[in-house]
Short mmCIF file of C-alpha atoms and ligand atoms in Angstrom, two decimals:
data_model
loop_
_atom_site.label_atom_id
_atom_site.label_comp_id
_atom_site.label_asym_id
_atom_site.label_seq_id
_atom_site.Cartn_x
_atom_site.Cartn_y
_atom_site.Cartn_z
CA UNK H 1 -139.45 -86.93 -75.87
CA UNK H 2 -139.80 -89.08 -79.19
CA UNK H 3 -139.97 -92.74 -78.56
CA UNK H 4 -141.31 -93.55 -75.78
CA UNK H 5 -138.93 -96.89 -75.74
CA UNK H 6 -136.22 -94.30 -76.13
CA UNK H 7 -134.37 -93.64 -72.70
CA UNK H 8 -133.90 -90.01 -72.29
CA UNK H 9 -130.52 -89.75 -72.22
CA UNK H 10 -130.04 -91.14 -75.34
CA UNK H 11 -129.27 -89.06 -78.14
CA UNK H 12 -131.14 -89.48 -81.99
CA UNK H 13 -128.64 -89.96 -84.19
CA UNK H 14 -128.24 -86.97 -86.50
CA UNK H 15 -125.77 -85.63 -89.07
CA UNK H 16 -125.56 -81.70 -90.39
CA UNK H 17 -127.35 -80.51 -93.42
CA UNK H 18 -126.25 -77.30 -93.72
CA UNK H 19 -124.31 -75.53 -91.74
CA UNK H 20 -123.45 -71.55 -92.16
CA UNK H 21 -122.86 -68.43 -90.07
CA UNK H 22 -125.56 -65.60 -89.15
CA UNK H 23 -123.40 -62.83 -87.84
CA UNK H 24 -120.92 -61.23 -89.59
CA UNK H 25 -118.36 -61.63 -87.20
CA UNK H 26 -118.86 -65.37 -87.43
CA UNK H 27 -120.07 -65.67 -83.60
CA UNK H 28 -123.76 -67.12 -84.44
CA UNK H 29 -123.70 -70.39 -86.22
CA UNK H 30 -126.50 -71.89 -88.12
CA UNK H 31 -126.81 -75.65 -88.31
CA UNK H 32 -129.56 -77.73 -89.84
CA UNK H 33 -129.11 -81.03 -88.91
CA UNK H 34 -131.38 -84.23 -90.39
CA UNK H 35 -132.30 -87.52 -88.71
CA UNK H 36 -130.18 -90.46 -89.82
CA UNK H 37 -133.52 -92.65 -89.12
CA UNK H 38 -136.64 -91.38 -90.49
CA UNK H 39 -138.85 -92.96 -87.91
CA UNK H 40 -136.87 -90.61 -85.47
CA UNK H 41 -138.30 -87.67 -87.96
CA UNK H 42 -141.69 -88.43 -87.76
CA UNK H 43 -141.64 -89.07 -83.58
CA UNK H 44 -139.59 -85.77 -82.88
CA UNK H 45 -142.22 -83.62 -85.41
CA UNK H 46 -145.22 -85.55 -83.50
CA UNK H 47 -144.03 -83.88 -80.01
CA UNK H 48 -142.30 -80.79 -81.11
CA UNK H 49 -144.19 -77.31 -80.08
CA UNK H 50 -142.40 -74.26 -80.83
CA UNK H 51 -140.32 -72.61 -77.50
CA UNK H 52 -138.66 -75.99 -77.32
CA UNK H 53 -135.26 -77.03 -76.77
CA UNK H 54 -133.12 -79.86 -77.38
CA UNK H 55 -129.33 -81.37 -75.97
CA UNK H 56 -126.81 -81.43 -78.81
CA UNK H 57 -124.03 -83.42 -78.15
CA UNK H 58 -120.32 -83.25 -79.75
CA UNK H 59 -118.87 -86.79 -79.32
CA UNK H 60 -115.56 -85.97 -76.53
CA UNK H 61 -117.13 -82.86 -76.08
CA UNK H 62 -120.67 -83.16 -73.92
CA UNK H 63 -123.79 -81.34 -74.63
CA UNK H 64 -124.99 -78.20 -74.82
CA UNK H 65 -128.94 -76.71 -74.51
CA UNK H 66 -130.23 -75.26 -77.53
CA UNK H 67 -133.77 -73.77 -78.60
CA UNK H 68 -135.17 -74.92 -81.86
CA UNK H 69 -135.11 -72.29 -84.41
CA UNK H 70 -137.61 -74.38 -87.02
CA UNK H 71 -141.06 -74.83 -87.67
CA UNK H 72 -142.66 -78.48 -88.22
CA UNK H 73 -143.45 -77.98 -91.79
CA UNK H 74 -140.38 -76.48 -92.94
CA UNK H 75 -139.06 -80.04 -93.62
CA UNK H 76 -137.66 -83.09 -92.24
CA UNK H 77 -134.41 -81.09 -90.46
CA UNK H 78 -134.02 -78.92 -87.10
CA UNK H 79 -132.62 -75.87 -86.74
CA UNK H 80 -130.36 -74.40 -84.42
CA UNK H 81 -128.79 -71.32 -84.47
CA UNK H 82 -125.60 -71.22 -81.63
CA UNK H 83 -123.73 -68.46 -79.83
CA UNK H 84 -119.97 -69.50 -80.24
CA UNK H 85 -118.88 -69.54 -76.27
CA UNK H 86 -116.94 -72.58 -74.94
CA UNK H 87 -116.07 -76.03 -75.53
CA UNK H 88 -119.36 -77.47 -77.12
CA UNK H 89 -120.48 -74.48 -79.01
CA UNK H 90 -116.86 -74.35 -80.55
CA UNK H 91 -117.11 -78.27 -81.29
CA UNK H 92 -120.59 -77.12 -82.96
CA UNK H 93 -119.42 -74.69 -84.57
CA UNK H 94 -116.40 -76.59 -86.23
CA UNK H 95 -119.12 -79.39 -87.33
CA UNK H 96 -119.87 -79.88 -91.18
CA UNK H 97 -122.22 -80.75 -93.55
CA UNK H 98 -122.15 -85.20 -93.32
CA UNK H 99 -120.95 -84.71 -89.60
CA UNK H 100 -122.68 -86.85 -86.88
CA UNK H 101 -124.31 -84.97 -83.72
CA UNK H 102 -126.53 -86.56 -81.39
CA UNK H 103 -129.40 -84.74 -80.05
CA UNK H 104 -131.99 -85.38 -77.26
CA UNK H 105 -135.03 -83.64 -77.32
CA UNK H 106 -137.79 -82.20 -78.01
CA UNK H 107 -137.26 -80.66 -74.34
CA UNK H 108 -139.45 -78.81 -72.10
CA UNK H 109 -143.04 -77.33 -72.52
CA UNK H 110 -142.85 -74.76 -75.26
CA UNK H 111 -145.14 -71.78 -76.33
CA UNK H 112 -148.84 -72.39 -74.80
CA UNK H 113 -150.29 -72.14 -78.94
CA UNK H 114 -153.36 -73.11 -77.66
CA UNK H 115 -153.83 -71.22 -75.05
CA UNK H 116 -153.25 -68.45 -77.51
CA UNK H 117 -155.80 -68.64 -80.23
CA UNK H 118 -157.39 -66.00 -80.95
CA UNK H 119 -155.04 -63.17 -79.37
CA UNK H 120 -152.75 -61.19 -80.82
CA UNK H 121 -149.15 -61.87 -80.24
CA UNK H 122 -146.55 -59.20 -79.86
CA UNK H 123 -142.79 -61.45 -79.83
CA UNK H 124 -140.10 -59.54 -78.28
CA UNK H 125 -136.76 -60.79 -78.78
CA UNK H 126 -133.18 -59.89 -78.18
CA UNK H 127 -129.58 -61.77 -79.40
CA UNK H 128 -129.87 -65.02 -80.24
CA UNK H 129 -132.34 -66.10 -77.73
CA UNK H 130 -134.73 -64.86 -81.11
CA UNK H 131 -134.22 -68.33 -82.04
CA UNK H 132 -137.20 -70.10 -80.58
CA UNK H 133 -139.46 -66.75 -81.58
CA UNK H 134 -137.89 -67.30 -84.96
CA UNK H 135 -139.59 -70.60 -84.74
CA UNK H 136 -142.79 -69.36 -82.98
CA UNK H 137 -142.81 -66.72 -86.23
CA UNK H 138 -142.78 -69.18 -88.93
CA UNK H 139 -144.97 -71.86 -87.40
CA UNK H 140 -147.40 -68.54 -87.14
CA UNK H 141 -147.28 -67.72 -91.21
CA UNK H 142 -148.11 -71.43 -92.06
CA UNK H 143 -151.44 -70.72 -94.00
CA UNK H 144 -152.95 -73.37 -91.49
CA UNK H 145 -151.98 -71.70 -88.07
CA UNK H 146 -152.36 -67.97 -89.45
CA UNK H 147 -156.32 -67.64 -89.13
CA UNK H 148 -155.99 -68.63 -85.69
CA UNK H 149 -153.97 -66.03 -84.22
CA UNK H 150 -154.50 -61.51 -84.57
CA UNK H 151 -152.43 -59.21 -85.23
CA UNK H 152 -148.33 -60.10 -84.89
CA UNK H 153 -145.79 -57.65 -83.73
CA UNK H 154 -142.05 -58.58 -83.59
CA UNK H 155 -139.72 -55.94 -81.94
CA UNK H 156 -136.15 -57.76 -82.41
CA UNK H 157 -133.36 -56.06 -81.07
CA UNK H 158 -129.26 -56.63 -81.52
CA UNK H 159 -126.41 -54.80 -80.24
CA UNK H 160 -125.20 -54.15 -84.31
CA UNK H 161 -126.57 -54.98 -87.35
CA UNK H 162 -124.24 -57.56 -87.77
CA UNK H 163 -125.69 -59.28 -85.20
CA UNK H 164 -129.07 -59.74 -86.67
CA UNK H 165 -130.36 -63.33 -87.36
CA UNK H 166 -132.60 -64.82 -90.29
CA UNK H 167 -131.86 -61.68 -91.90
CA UNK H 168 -133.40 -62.64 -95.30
CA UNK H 169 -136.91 -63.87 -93.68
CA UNK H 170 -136.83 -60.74 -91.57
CA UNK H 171 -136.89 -58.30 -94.29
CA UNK H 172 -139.76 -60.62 -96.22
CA UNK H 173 -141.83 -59.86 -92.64
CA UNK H 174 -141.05 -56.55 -93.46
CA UNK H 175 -143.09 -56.62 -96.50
CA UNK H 176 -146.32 -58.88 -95.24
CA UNK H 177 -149.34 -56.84 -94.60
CA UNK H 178 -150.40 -59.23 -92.07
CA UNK H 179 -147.66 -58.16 -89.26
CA UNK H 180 -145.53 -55.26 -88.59
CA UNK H 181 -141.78 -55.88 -87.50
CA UNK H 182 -139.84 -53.07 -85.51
CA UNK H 183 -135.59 -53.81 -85.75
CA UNK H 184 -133.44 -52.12 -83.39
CA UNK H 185 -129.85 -52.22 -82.54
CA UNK H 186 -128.24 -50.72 -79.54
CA UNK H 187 -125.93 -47.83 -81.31
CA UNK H 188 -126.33 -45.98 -84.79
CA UNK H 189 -125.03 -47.42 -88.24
CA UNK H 190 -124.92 -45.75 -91.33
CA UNK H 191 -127.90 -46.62 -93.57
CA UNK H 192 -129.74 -48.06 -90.76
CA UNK H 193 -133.96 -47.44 -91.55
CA UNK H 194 -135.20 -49.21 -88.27
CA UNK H 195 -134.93 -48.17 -84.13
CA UNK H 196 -131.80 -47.19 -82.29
CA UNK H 197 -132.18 -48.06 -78.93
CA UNK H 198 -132.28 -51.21 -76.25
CA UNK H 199 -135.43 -53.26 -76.89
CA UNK H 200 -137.46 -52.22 -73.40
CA UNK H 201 -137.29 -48.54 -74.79
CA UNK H 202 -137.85 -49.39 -78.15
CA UNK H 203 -141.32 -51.23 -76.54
CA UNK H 204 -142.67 -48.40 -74.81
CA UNK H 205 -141.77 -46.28 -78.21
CA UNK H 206 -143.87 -48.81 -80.26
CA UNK H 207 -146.43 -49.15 -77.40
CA UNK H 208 -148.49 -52.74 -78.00
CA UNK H 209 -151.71 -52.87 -76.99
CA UNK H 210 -152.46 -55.15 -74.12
CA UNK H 211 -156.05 -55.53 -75.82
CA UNK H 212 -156.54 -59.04 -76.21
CA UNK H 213 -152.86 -59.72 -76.69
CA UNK H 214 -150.03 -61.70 -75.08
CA UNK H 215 -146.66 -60.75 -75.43
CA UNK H 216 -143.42 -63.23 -75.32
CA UNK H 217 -140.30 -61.81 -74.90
CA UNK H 218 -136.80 -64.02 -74.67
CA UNK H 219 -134.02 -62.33 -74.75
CA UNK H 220 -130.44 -61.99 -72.48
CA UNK H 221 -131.36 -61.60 -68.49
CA UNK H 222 -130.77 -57.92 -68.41
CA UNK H 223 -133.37 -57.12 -71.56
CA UNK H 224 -135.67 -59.56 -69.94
CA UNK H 225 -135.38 -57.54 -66.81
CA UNK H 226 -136.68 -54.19 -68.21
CA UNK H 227 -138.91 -55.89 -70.90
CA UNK H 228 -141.35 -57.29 -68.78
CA UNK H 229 -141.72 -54.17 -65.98
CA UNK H 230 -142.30 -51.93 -69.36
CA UNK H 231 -144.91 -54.21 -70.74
CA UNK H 232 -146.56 -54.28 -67.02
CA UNK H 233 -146.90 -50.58 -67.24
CA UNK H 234 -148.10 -50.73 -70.97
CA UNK H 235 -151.29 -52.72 -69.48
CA UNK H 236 -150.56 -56.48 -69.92
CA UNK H 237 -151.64 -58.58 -67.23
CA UNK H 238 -149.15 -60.94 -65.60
CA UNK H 239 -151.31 -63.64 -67.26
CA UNK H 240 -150.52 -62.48 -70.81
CA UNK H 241 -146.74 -61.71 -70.45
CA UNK H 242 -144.99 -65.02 -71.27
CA UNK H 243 -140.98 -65.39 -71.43
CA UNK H 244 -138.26 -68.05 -71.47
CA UNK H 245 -135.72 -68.95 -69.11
CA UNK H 246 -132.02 -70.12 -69.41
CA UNK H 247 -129.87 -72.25 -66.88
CA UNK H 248 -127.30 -74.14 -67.12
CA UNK H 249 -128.69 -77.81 -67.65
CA UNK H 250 -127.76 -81.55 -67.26
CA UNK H 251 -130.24 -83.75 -67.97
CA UNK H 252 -132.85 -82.13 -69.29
CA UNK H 253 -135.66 -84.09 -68.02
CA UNK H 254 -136.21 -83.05 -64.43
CA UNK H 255 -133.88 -85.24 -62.58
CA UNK H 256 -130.75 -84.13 -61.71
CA UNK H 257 -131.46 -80.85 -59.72
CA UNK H 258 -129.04 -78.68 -61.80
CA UNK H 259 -131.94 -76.01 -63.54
CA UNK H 260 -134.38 -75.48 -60.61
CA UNK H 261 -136.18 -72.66 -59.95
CA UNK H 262 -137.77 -72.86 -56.47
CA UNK H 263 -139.97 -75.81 -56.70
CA UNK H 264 -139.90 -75.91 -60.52
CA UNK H 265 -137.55 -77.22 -62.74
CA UNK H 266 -136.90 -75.26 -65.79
CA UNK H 267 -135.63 -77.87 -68.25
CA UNK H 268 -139.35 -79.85 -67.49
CA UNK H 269 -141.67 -77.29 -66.14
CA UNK H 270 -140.30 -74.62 -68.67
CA UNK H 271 -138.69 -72.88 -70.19
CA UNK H 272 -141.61 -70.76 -71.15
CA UNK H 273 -143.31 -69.49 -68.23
CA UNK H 274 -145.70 -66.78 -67.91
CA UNK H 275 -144.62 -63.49 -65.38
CA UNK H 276 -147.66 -64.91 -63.54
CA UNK H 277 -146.41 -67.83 -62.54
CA UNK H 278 -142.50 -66.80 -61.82
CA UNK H 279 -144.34 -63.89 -59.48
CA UNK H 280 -145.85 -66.72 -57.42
CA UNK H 281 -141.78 -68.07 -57.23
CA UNK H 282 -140.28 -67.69 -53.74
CA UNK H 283 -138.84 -64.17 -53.98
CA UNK H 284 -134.97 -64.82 -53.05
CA UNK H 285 -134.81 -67.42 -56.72
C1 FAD K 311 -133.30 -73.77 -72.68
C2 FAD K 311 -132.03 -73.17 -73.25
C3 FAD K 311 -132.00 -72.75 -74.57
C4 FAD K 311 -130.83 -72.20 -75.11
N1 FAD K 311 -130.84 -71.82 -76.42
C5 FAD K 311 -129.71 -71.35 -76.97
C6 FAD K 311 -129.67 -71.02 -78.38
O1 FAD K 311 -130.66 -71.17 -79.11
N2 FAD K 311 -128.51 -70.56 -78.88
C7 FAD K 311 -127.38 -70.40 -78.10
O2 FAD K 311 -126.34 -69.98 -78.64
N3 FAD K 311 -127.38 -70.71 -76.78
C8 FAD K 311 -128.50 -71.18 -76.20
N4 FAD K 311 -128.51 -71.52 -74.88
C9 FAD K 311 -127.25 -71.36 -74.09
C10 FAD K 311 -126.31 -72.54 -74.39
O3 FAD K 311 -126.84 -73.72 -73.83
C11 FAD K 311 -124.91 -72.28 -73.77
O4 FAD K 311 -124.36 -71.13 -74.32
C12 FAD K 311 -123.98 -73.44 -74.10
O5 FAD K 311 -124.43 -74.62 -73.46
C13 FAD K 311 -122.55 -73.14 -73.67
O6 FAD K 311 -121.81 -74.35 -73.80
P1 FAD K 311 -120.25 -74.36 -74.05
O7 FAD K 311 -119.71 -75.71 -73.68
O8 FAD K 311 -119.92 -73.87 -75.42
O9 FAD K 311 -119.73 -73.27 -73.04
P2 FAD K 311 -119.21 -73.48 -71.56
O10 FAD K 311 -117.75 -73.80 -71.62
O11 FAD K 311 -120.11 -74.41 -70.81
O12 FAD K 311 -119.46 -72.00 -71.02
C14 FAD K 311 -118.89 -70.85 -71.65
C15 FAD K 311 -119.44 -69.61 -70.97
O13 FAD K 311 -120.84 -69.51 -71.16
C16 FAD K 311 -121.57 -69.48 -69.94
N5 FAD K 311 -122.77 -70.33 -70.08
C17 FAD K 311 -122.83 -71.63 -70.36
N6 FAD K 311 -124.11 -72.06 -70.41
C18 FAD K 311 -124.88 -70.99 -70.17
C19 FAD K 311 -126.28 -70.78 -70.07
N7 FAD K 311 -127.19 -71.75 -70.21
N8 FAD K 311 -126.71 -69.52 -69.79
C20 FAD K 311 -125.84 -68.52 -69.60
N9 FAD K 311 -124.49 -68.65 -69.67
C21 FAD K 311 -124.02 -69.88 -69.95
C22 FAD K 311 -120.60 -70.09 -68.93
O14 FAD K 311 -120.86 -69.63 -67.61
C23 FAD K 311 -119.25 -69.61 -69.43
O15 FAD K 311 -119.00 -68.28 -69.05
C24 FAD K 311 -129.65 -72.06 -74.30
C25 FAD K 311 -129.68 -72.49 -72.96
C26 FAD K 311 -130.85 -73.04 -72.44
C27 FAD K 311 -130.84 -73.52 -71.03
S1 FES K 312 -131.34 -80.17 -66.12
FE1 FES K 312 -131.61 -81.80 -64.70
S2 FES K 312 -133.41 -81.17 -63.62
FE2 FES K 312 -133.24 -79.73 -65.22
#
């Protein structure tokens, strides 16, 4: 959390920046919100580490769990990109630029960056749980974190075209020599160039090497399910299979009980955890 002196459950002040829809049938909501105070700014940016989530809150409304879909040196704002589902979400979506939201965070541990160096990364994604791999992708092509990393592979599926997110910065990655990007949706479209297919098959079509790589893969439950069994059989060890987990949160900061997962809590001990570790999870989670 930023500011220390801060309790945790209470929310920075923030108002929305921009504000604008991804999908075409207006379901996936963009909003870039900035920090009223710009001391909040510089202690949120000191702690944030991509695979991180925040709390926005809709005053009357309550709070809702969302990754962040930004990198640190994109600017003073934070991205969040929000499925359209119940009360907050629809309060979220309604919001405009000048509107106030409060948001706690950053939440959780976020992508292990260190831990990577030197590897290549292959980011699997599905819907908009791509958010936080957005993120992870941009921090990557800063000119000051690129060196560290290999090769990058992004396989980012969506049931339609429609669907897709960040579509302009996805078809720049298209064009970088320094990564390749594989698109799939689940059906065919007319004048669709990329994969048909559901993103585990579309994996064991593109095949990543497990040779000093680690793949990350966040996507809906039942993607997640196949993704990581297909990645298993492709060679990655447990160790170098990393994902990220969704529940239903409160508080977001390990107390209330609401998100655990055995004897971890995923709102503090996660959300990114590698298959390693949920394999040593009791098995009836
Ligand atoms: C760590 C984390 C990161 C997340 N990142 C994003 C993100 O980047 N973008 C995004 O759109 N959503 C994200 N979510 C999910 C988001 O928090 C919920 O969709 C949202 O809180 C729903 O709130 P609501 O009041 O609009 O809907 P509610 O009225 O609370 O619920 C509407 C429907 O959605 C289901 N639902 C609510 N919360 C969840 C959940 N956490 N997982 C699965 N189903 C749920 C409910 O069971 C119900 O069927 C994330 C969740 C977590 C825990
Ligand atoms: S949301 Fe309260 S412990 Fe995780």
């Amino acid at each position: 959390m930023p500011n220390e002196g801060r309790s945790p459950y209470l929310p920075i002040p923030m108002h929305v920046l921009h504000a604008y829809y991804e999908s075409t049938d207006n379901s996936l909501k963009t909003l870039e919100l900035s920090f009223d105070d710009p001391q909040d700014a510089r202690e949120f940016f000191a702690a944030f580490n991509p695979g991180q989530f925040c709390l926005l809150s809709v005053i009357g409304k309550g709070e809702s769990a969302l990754g962040v879909a930004s990198a640190a040196w994109e600017g003073d704002f934070v991205r969040f990109t929000a499925q359209k589902l119940g009360s907050v979400t629809t309060a979220l979506h309604a919001l405009k630029p000048g509107d106030p939201v409060g948001m706690r965070g950053p939440l959780g541990n976020g992508f292990p960056l260190a831990e990577w160096k030197g590897k290549n990364l292959v980011i699997i994604g599905g819907g908009c749980a791509f958010s936080t791999l957005y993120a992870l992708t941009k921090h990557l092509h800063h000119p000051s974190h690129r060196g560290d990393y290999g090769k990058l592979t992004v396989i980012y599926g969506t049931r339609t075209s429609g669907l897709c997110m960040y579509k302009q910065d996805i078809a720049a990655w298209h064009q970088r020599d320094d990564m390749e990007v594989h698109q799939a949706i689940d059906v065919p479209e007319q004048n669709w160039l990329h994969h048909v297919g559901y993103v585990p098959d579309v994996v064991k079509e593109v095949r990543p090497s497990p040779v000093n790589s680690v793949a990350v893969v966040c996507g809906p439950p039942i993607m997640t399910k196949f993704t990581l069994p297909a990645l298993v059989e492709l060679g990655f060890a447990p160790e170098t299979i990393f994902t990220s987990l969704e529940k239903r949160m409160k508080c977001g900061v390990g107390k209330c009980g609401r998100c655990n997962l055995g004897p971890k809590y995923i709102c503090k001990d996660g959300p990114v955890f590698s298959l390693a570790e949920l394999n040593a999870l009791p098995a009836d989670l």
